[in-house]
CSV table of C-alpha atoms in Angstrom, one decimal:
chain,number,residue,atom,x,y,z
R,1,MET,CA,48.3,-67.9,-16.0
R,2,MET,CA,44.0,-68.2,-15.7
R,3,LYS,CA,43.6,-69.1,-11.8
R,4,ARG,CA,40.3,-70.7,-11.0
R,5,HIS,CA,38.6,-70.0,-7.6
R,6,VAL,CA,35.7,-71.9,-6.3
R,7,PHE,CA,33.5,-69.7,-3.8
R,8,LYS,CA,31.1,-71.4,-1.2
R,9,PHE,CA,28.2,-69.4,-0.5
R,10,ALA,CA,26.6,-69.5,3.0
R,11,ARG,CA,22.4,-68.5,3.3
R,12,SER,CA,22.3,-65.0,4.6
R,13,ARG,CA,20.8,-64.7,8.1
R,14,MET,CA,19.8,-61.7,7.1
R,15,GLY,CA,17.3,-62.1,4.2
R,16,PHE,CA,19.5,-62.3,1.3
R,17,ALA,CA,19.2,-64.9,-1.1
R,18,ASP,CA,20.7,-68.0,-1.0
R,19,PHE,CA,24.2,-68.7,-3.5
R,20,ASN,CA,25.2,-71.4,-5.6
R,21,CYS,CA,28.4,-73.1,-5.9
R,22,PHE,CA,29.7,-71.4,-8.8
R,23,LEU,CA,34.0,-70.9,-10.6
R,24,VAL,CA,34.9,-67.8,-11.1
R,25,ASP,CA,38.2,-67.0,-13.8
R,26,PHE,CA,40.4,-64.3,-13.0
R,27,GLU,CA,42.6,-63.1,-15.8
R,28,THR,CA,44.8,-60.1,-16.0
R,29,GLY,CA,45.5,-57.8,-19.1
R,30,SER,CA,45.1,-54.0,-20.3
R,31,CYS,CA,41.8,-52.7,-21.9
R,32,SER,CA,40.6,-48.7,-23.4
R,33,THR,CA,37.8,-47.1,-23.3
R,34,SER,CA,35.3,-44.9,-25.4
R,35,ARG,CA,32.2,-43.8,-23.5
R,36,ASN,CA,29.2,-41.7,-24.7
R,37,CYS,CA,26.0,-40.5,-22.6
R,38,ASP,CA,22.7,-41.9,-23.1
R,39,SER,CA,19.3,-39.5,-23.7
R,40,LYS,CA,18.9,-39.0,-19.7
R,41,GLY,CA,23.2,-38.1,-19.7
R,42,LEU,CA,23.9,-41.3,-18.1
R,43,LEU,CA,27.4,-42.8,-18.6
R,44,ARG,CA,27.6,-45.8,-20.9
R,45,HIS,CA,30.4,-47.8,-20.7
R,46,GLN,CA,32.0,-49.2,-24.2
R,47,ILE,CA,34.9,-51.9,-24.3
R,48,ASN,CA,36.3,-50.8,-27.9
R,49,ALA,CA,40.4,-51.0,-27.8
R,50,SER,CA,40.1,-49.0,-31.2
R,51,ALA,CA,38.3,-46.2,-30.0
R,52,PRO,CA,40.2,-43.0,-28.3
R,53,ARG,CA,39.7,-41.7,-24.6
R,54,MET,CA,38.4,-39.3,-23.7
R,55,CYS,CA,40.2,-38.7,-20.8
R,56,SER,CA,44.4,-38.3,-20.8
R,57,THR,CA,46.0,-40.9,-18.7
R,58,SER,CA,48.9,-41.9,-17.2
R,59,CYS,CA,48.9,-45.7,-18.9
R,60,ALA,CA,49.4,-47.2,-15.9
R,61,LYS,CA,49.3,-51.4,-16.0
R,62,VAL,CA,45.9,-52.3,-15.4
R,63,PRO,CA,44.0,-56.0,-15.3
R,64,GLU,CA,44.2,-56.8,-19.3
R,65,ASP,CA,41.1,-58.4,-19.2
R,66,LEU,CA,38.7,-57.5,-16.7
R,67,PRO,CA,36.5,-60.5,-15.3
R,68,LYS,CA,33.8,-60.9,-17.9
R,69,ASP,CA,30.8,-61.1,-14.7
R,70,ASN,CA,30.3,-59.9,-11.5
R,71,PRO,CA,30.1,-62.8,-8.8
R,72,VAL,CA,30.0,-62.6,-5.4
R,73,SER,CA,32.5,-63.7,-3.3
R,74,ASP,CA,32.3,-65.5,0.3
R,75,MET,CA,35.0,-62.9,0.9
R,76,LEU,CA,32.4,-60.1,1.0
R,77,LEU,CA,30.0,-62.4,3.5
R,78,ASP,CA,30.7,-61.9,7.1
R,79,SER,CA,29.5,-64.0,10.2
R,80,PHE,CA,26.7,-62.6,10.0
R,81,GLY,CA,25.0,-62.5,6.8
R,82,ARG,CA,25.6,-59.2,5.9
R,83,LEU,CA,27.1,-58.9,2.3
R,84,HIS,CA,29.4,-55.4,2.1
R,85,THR,CA,29.0,-54.6,-1.7
R,86,TYR,CA,29.8,-51.0,-1.3
R,87,LEU,CA,33.9,-50.1,-0.8
R,88,ARG,CA,35.3,-46.5,0.4
R,89,ILE,CA,38.5,-45.9,-0.9
R,90,SER,CA,40.5,-42.9,0.3
R,91,LEU,CA,42.8,-41.4,-2.1
R,92,THR,CA,44.4,-39.1,0.1
R,93,GLU,CA,44.8,-37.7,3.8
R,94,ARG,CA,46.0,-34.4,2.7
R,95,CYS,CA,43.0,-32.1,2.5
R,96,ASN,CA,42.6,-28.0,1.6
R,97,LEU,CA,40.2,-27.6,4.8
R,98,ARG,CA,40.5,-27.9,8.0
R,99,CYS,CA,37.5,-28.7,9.5
R,100,GLN,CA,37.4,-28.9,13.4
R,101,TYR,CA,35.5,-32.4,13.5
R,102,CYS,CA,37.9,-33.9,11.1
R,103,MET,CA,41.4,-32.8,12.0
R,104,PRO,CA,42.9,-31.7,15.6
R,105,ALA,CA,43.6,-28.4,15.6
R,106,GLU,CA,47.4,-29.0,15.8
R,107,GLY,CA,47.2,-31.2,12.6
R,108,VAL,CA,47.8,-34.6,12.2
R,109,ASP,CA,51.2,-36.2,11.1
R,110,LEU,CA,50.2,-37.5,7.3
R,111,THR,CA,51.4,-40.3,5.9
R,112,PRO,CA,55.0,-40.4,3.7
R,113,SER,CA,53.6,-40.3,-0.2
R,114,PRO,CA,55.8,-43.8,-0.6
R,115,LYS,CA,53.6,-45.2,1.8
R,116,ILE,CA,50.3,-44.2,0.5
R,117,LEU,CA,48.3,-46.5,-2.3
R,118,SER,CA,49.9,-45.6,-6.4
R,119,GLN,CA,47.3,-45.5,-8.7
R,120,ASN,CA,48.0,-49.0,-9.9
R,121,GLU,CA,47.6,-50.4,-6.6
R,122,ILE,CA,44.2,-48.8,-6.1
R,123,VAL,CA,43.2,-50.2,-9.5
R,124,ARG,CA,44.4,-53.4,-8.7
R,125,LEU,CA,42.8,-53.8,-4.9
R,126,ALA,CA,39.8,-52.2,-6.5
R,127,ASN,CA,39.5,-54.5,-9.6
R,128,LEU,CA,39.5,-57.6,-6.4
R,129,PHE,CA,36.9,-56.3,-4.6
R,130,VAL,CA,34.6,-55.7,-7.5
R,131,SER,CA,35.1,-59.0,-8.9
R,132,SER,CA,34.4,-60.4,-6.0
R,133,GLY,CA,31.1,-58.1,-5.7
R,134,VAL,CA,31.4,-54.7,-4.9
R,135,ASP,CA,29.5,-52.7,-7.6
R,136,LYS,CA,29.6,-49.5,-5.7
R,137,ILE,CA,32.9,-47.6,-4.9
R,138,ARG,CA,33.1,-44.0,-3.6
R,139,LEU,CA,36.2,-42.0,-3.4
R,140,THR,CA,37.3,-39.9,-0.2
R,141,GLY,CA,40.2,-38.3,1.6
R,142,GLY,CA,41.3,-36.1,3.5
R,143,GLU,CA,40.1,-34.3,-0.1
R,144,PRO,CA,39.9,-36.2,-2.9
R,145,THR,CA,40.5,-33.7,-5.6
R,146,VAL,CA,44.2,-32.8,-4.7
R,147,ARG,CA,45.1,-36.1,-5.9
R,148,LYS,CA,46.7,-35.0,-8.9
R,149,ASP,CA,45.7,-38.2,-10.8
R,150,ILE,CA,41.9,-38.1,-9.6
R,151,GLU,CA,40.6,-38.1,-13.7
R,152,ASP,CA,43.4,-41.0,-14.3
R,153,ILE,CA,42.0,-43.4,-11.5
R,154,CYS,CA,38.4,-42.7,-11.9
R,155,LEU,CA,38.7,-43.6,-15.6
R,156,HIS,CA,40.3,-47.3,-14.5
R,157,LEU,CA,37.8,-47.7,-11.7
R,158,SER,CA,34.5,-46.6,-13.9
R,159,ASN,CA,36.0,-49.5,-16.3
R,160,LEU,CA,35.9,-52.2,-13.6
R,161,ASN,CA,32.9,-54.5,-15.2
R,162,GLY,CA,30.3,-54.7,-12.7
R,163,LEU,CA,30.9,-51.4,-10.7
R,164,LYS,CA,27.6,-49.7,-11.4
R,165,THR,CA,28.7,-46.3,-9.0
R,166,LEU,CA,31.6,-44.6,-9.2
R,167,ALA,CA,30.9,-41.9,-6.3
R,168,ILE,CA,32.8,-39.3,-4.6
R,169,THR,CA,32.7,-36.8,-1.2
R,170,THR,CA,34.4,-33.7,-1.7
R,171,ASN,CA,34.5,-30.7,0.1
R,172,GLY,CA,33.8,-28.8,-2.8
R,173,ILE,CA,36.6,-25.9,-2.8
R,174,THR,CA,38.1,-27.0,-6.5
R,175,LEU,CA,35.5,-29.7,-7.8
R,176,ALA,CA,33.5,-26.8,-9.6
R,177,ARG,CA,36.1,-27.2,-12.3
R,178,LYS,CA,37.1,-30.7,-12.4
R,179,LEU,CA,33.9,-31.8,-12.1
R,180,PRO,CA,33.7,-31.8,-16.2
R,181,LYS,CA,36.4,-34.0,-16.4
R,182,LEU,CA,35.5,-36.4,-13.3
R,183,LYS,CA,32.1,-36.9,-15.3
R,184,GLU,CA,33.6,-38.0,-18.3
R,185,CYS,CA,35.8,-40.1,-16.8
R,186,GLY,CA,33.1,-42.0,-15.4
R,187,LEU,CA,31.6,-40.5,-11.9
R,188,THR,CA,28.5,-41.2,-11.2
R,189,SER,CA,27.4,-39.4,-8.4
R,190,VAL,CA,28.4,-36.7,-6.2
R,191,ASN,CA,28.4,-36.1,-2.2
R,192,ILE,CA,29.4,-32.1,-1.2
R,193,SER,CA,30.2,-31.0,2.6
R,194,LEU,CA,28.7,-27.9,3.9
R,195,ASP,CA,28.1,-27.2,7.5
R,196,THR,CA,27.3,-23.6,7.3
R,197,LEU,CA,24.8,-21.4,5.0
R,198,VAL,CA,26.7,-18.5,6.5
R,199,PRO,CA,30.1,-17.8,5.2
R,200,ALA,CA,31.7,-16.3,8.3
R,201,LYS,CA,30.6,-19.9,10.1
R,202,PHE,CA,32.0,-21.7,7.5
R,203,GLU,CA,35.3,-20.0,7.8
R,204,PHE,CA,35.3,-20.7,11.8
R,205,MET,CA,34.2,-24.6,11.1
R,206,THR,CA,37.1,-25.1,8.3
R,207,ARG,CA,39.7,-22.4,9.5
R,208,ARG,CA,40.1,-21.6,5.9
R,209,LYS,CA,37.6,-19.6,3.1
R,210,GLY,CA,36.1,-21.0,0.5
R,211,HIS,CA,31.9,-21.0,1.2
R,212,GLN,CA,31.6,-19.2,-2.5
R,213,LYS,CA,33.7,-22.2,-4.1
R,214,VAL,CA,31.7,-25.0,-2.1
R,215,MET,CA,27.9,-23.3,-3.5
R,216,GLU,CA,29.4,-23.1,-6.7
R,217,SER,CA,30.6,-26.5,-7.2
R,218,ILE,CA,27.0,-27.4,-5.7
R,219,ASN,CA,25.1,-25.9,-9.0
R,220,ALA,CA,28.0,-26.9,-11.3
R,221,ALA,CA,27.2,-30.5,-10.0
R,222,ILE,CA,23.3,-29.6,-10.9
R,223,ASP,CA,23.7,-27.8,-13.8
R,224,LEU,CA,26.2,-31.3,-15.2
R,225,GLY,CA,23.1,-33.4,-14.2
R,226,TYR,CA,23.6,-34.9,-10.9
R,227,ASN,CA,20.4,-35.7,-9.6
R,228,PRO,CA,20.4,-35.8,-6.6
R,229,VAL,CA,23.1,-33.5,-5.5
R,230,LYS,CA,23.9,-35.0,-2.2
R,231,VAL,CA,25.1,-32.1,0.4
R,232,ASN,CA,26.7,-33.6,3.6
R,233,CYS,CA,25.9,-31.9,7.1
R,234,VAL,CA,27.4,-32.4,9.9
R,235,VAL,CA,24.7,-30.5,12.6
R,236,MET,CA,26.2,-29.1,16.2
R,237,ARG,CA,24.7,-27.7,19.0
R,238,GLY,CA,25.5,-24.2,19.1
R,239,PHE,CA,27.0,-24.0,16.0
R,240,ASN,CA,24.5,-24.7,12.7
R,241,ASP,CA,21.9,-26.1,14.4
R,242,ASP,CA,20.0,-23.0,14.2
R,243,GLU,CA,20.1,-23.8,9.9
R,244,ILE,CA,19.0,-27.2,9.6
R,245,CYS,CA,15.5,-25.7,8.1
R,246,ASP,CA,17.4,-23.3,6.2
R,247,PHE,CA,19.4,-26.2,4.6
R,248,VAL,CA,15.7,-27.6,3.9
R,249,GLU,CA,14.7,-25.2,1.9
R,250,LEU,CA,17.8,-25.7,-0.5
R,251,THR,CA,15.6,-29.2,-1.3
R,252,ARG,CA,12.6,-26.7,-2.7
R,253,ASP,CA,13.7,-26.0,-6.5
R,254,LYS,CA,17.2,-27.9,-7.0
R,255,PRO,CA,17.6,-32.0,-6.9
R,256,ILE,CA,19.6,-31.6,-3.5
R,257,ASN,CA,19.4,-34.4,-0.7
R,258,ILE,CA,20.5,-32.8,2.3
R,259,ARG,CA,21.7,-35.1,4.5
R,260,PHE,CA,22.0,-34.1,8.3
R,261,ILE,CA,24.3,-36.0,10.0
R,262,GLU,CA,24.7,-36.8,13.8
R,263,PHE,CA,28.1,-35.5,15.2
R,264,MET,CA,30.4,-38.4,15.4
R,265,PRO,CA,33.5,-38.9,17.5
R,266,PHE,CA,37.0,-39.0,16.1
R,267,ASP,CA,40.3,-38.9,17.7
R,268,GLY,CA,41.0,-34.8,18.2
R,269,ASN,CA,37.7,-33.6,16.9
R,270,VAL,CA,36.9,-33.1,20.6
R,271,TRP,CA,33.4,-34.8,20.4
R,272,ASN,CA,30.8,-34.3,23.6
R,273,VAL,CA,27.7,-35.6,23.9
R,274,LYS,CA,26.2,-31.9,24.6
R,275,LYS,CA,27.0,-31.1,20.9
R,276,LEU,CA,24.9,-33.9,19.7
R,277,VAL,CA,21.7,-32.9,18.0
R,278,PRO,CA,20.0,-35.9,17.9
R,279,TYR,CA,17.9,-37.3,14.7
R,280,SER,CA,14.8,-37.2,16.4
R,281,GLU,CA,15.4,-33.8,17.4
R,282,MET,CA,16.6,-32.3,14.0
R,283,LEU,CA,13.2,-34.1,12.4
R,284,ASP,CA,10.7,-32.4,15.5
R,285,ARG,CA,12.2,-28.9,14.4
R,286,VAL,CA,11.9,-30.0,10.5
R,287,VAL,CA,8.2,-30.9,10.8
R,288,LYS,CA,7.3,-28.3,12.6
R,289,ARG,CA,8.8,-25.7,10.1
R,290,PHE,CA,7.5,-27.9,6.7
R,291,PRO,CA,4.5,-30.3,7.7
R,292,GLY,CA,4.3,-32.2,4.4
R,293,LEU,CA,7.6,-33.8,5.4
R,294,LYS,CA,6.8,-37.4,4.4
R,295,ARG,CA,9.1,-40.5,4.7
R,296,LEU,CA,10.4,-42.0,1.7
R,297,GLN,CA,10.9,-46.1,1.2
R,298,ASP,CA,15.0,-46.8,2.3
R,299,HIS,CA,16.4,-49.3,0.9
R,300,PRO,CA,17.7,-52.4,3.6
R,301,THR,CA,21.7,-51.0,3.3
R,302,ASP,CA,20.8,-46.9,3.6
R,303,THR,CA,22.5,-45.2,6.2
R,304,ALA,CA,20.0,-42.4,6.3
R,305,LYS,CA,16.3,-42.2,6.7
R,306,ASN,CA,15.4,-40.5,3.7
R,307,PHE,CA,11.9,-38.1,3.6
R,308,ARG,CA,10.7,-35.2,1.3
R,309,VAL,CA,9.0,-32.2,1.8
R,310,ASP,CA,5.6,-32.0,-0.5
R,311,GLU,CA,6.3,-30.6,-3.5
R,312,HIS,CA,9.7,-30.1,-2.8
R,313,ALA,CA,12.4,-30.9,-5.9
R,314,GLY,CA,15.1,-32.8,-3.7
R,315,ALA,CA,15.0,-34.8,-0.1
R,316,VAL,CA,16.0,-34.6,3.0
R,317,SER,CA,18.2,-37.2,5.0
R,318,PHE,CA,19.5,-38.0,8.3
R,319,ILE,CA,22.5,-40.1,9.4
R,320,THR,CA,21.9,-41.7,12.8
R,321,SER,CA,25.3,-43.2,13.6
R,322,MET,CA,25.1,-42.1,17.0
R,323,THR,CA,21.1,-42.7,18.2
R,324,GLU,CA,20.2,-45.4,16.3
R,325,HIS,CA,22.6,-47.3,14.4
R,326,PHE,CA,22.1,-49.1,11.0
R,327,CYS,CA,24.8,-51.6,11.7
R,328,ALA,CA,23.0,-54.7,11.0
R,329,GLY,CA,22.4,-53.3,7.4
R,330,CYS,CA,25.6,-52.4,7.2
R,331,ASN,CA,27.4,-53.1,3.5
R,332,ARG,CA,30.3,-51.0,3.3
R,333,LEU,CA,33.7,-51.4,3.6
R,334,ARG,CA,36.9,-49.0,3.3
R,335,LEU,CA,40.4,-48.9,2.0
R,336,LEU,CA,42.4,-46.1,3.8
R,337,ALA,CA,44.8,-43.9,2.0
R,338,ASP,CA,47.9,-45.8,3.4
R,339,GLY,CA,47.1,-49.4,2.6
R,340,ASN,CA,45.2,-50.4,5.6
R,341,PHE,CA,42.0,-52.2,5.3
R,342,LYS,CA,38.7,-51.1,7.6
R,343,VAL,CA,36.0,-53.0,8.0
R,344,CYS,CA,34.0,-50.5,10.4
R,345,LEU,CA,34.5,-46.5,10.4
R,346,PHE,CA,34.4,-46.6,14.4
R,347,GLY,CA,36.3,-49.9,14.9
R,348,PRO,CA,40.2,-49.8,15.4
R,349,SER,CA,41.1,-53.1,13.8
R,350,GLU,CA,42.5,-52.4,10.3
R,351,VAL,CA,44.9,-55.1,8.4
R,352,SER,CA,47.4,-53.9,6.2
R,353,LEU,CA,46.8,-54.9,2.3
R,354,ARG,CA,49.4,-52.6,0.7
R,355,ASP,CA,52.5,-54.4,2.8
R,356,PRO,CA,51.4,-58.4,1.4
R,357,LEU,CA,50.8,-56.6,-2.2
R,358,ARG,CA,54.1,-54.9,-2.4
R,359,GLN,CA,55.7,-57.9,-0.9
R,360,GLY,CA,54.6,-60.4,-4.1
R,361,ALA,CA,51.2,-61.4,-2.6
R,362,ASN,CA,49.1,-62.5,-5.1
R,363,ASP,CA,45.4,-62.0,-5.9
R,364,HIS,CA,44.3,-65.4,-4.1
R,365,GLU,CA,46.5,-64.5,-0.8
R,366,LEU,CA,44.9,-60.8,-1.2
R,367,ARG,CA,41.2,-62.3,-1.1
R,368,GLU,CA,41.8,-64.3,2.3
R,369,ILE,CA,43.3,-61.6,3.9
R,370,ILE,CA,40.1,-59.4,3.0
R,371,GLY,CA,37.7,-62.3,3.8
R,372,LEU,CA,39.4,-62.9,7.4
R,373,ALA,CA,38.9,-59.3,8.4
R,374,VAL,CA,35.6,-59.5,7.1
R,375,LYS,CA,34.8,-62.6,8.8
R,376,LYS,CA,35.7,-60.6,11.9
R,377,LYS,CA,33.7,-57.7,11.6
R,378,LYS,CA,31.2,-57.0,14.6
R,379,ALA,CA,27.3,-57.1,14.6
R,380,SER,CA,27.3,-53.5,15.7
R,381,HIS,CA,29.7,-50.9,16.6
R,382,ALA,CA,30.0,-49.8,20.4
R,383,GLY,CA,27.4,-47.5,21.9
R,384,MET,CA,28.3,-43.6,21.1
R,385,PHE,CA,29.9,-43.6,24.6
R,386,ASP,CA,32.0,-45.8,24.5
R,387,ILE,CA,33.0,-45.0,21.3
R,388,ALA,CA,34.3,-41.9,22.5
R,389,LYS,CA,36.6,-43.7,24.8
R,390,THR,CA,38.1,-46.1,21.7
R,391,ALA,CA,41.3,-45.5,20.4
R,392,ASN,CA,40.3,-44.4,16.5
R,393,ARG,CA,42.6,-42.6,13.5
R,394,PRO,CA,41.2,-38.7,13.3
R,395,MET,CA,38.4,-39.1,10.4
R,396,ILE,CA,41.2,-37.2,7.7
R,397,HIS,CA,43.1,-40.3,8.1
R,398,ILE,CA,40.3,-43.0,7.9
R,399,GLY,CA,38.0,-41.0,5.2
R,400,GLY,CA,34.6,-39.0,4.8
């Protein structure tokens, strides 16, 4: 039975356009796809019931008739006028590394598998968000590539009408061999975590071997045409702050976007302000070595401050969560692997979408739960010292 929902939109307080009232129709069904690439290697989506799939799938139940358009719902608008069009989905809490800033030394208790969202549940919830205006999804973990059905998940998500970007944040350990298939299944953007260019340091930080595999994954992504290939580097004083300019060198000849991230506090990662290397200090170091560094135009919702060194193929970015927060332009929401919904990375508040979903909640009821949570989002997160004292889950539970 088709349901008709009327959404009214408020004028944004932050310069977003006015939205008029309109009707949105939702119907469920199934789809099959084929895809090809244009001359620039960009994936194009084609809905074609008679065409063969390029990726084998488990034939999971997905909406039969995906929404014909991508309206923007009041569900995604918070009380400060921020429009949330970016959803990060953690596929798993499991990881094949044990990074010190992500996982406590003693490990963490993982959510039992039956309480982790299934592929069907992920796709259904993602469809709710995309049909309401989300146009970017990022897959995170844990390590998302350890999930066995990641190709199927990518295929189903990439076929949601209105989704423009399907990205992944990964540690790169198994990415090189999986990326060709993931690209066929619609993955459009890649972020690879790498905190050091020194193999011995890598093993110390991650408590595992694998530095060479990560480098191979970065090169494999470049070879497959991802541009840019984003490399995430958490900078910690006394560990890798001496490598900042070495990372910048990686942008000289390759389409790599190095993203320096200020060290952030989460439960169990023994955060200390003495380990924090602030953005201003990192920038000073880069400018002294690369005087041709120039600021690029940032998008209003960017988490990063973006730069490029003259004549370098790639770019350099700084994510300044601790010293210069970017909460005013935040457009991100998070769906955790256990089905909890989180509107702020540093906020302890969570609401379960898994439980009402499994109890038979319809789409309208789920949208109401999501909308109420979004409306309660605060104007900004607490200062870094307050964050450090606030109870929050380890990063591996939340998703990168």
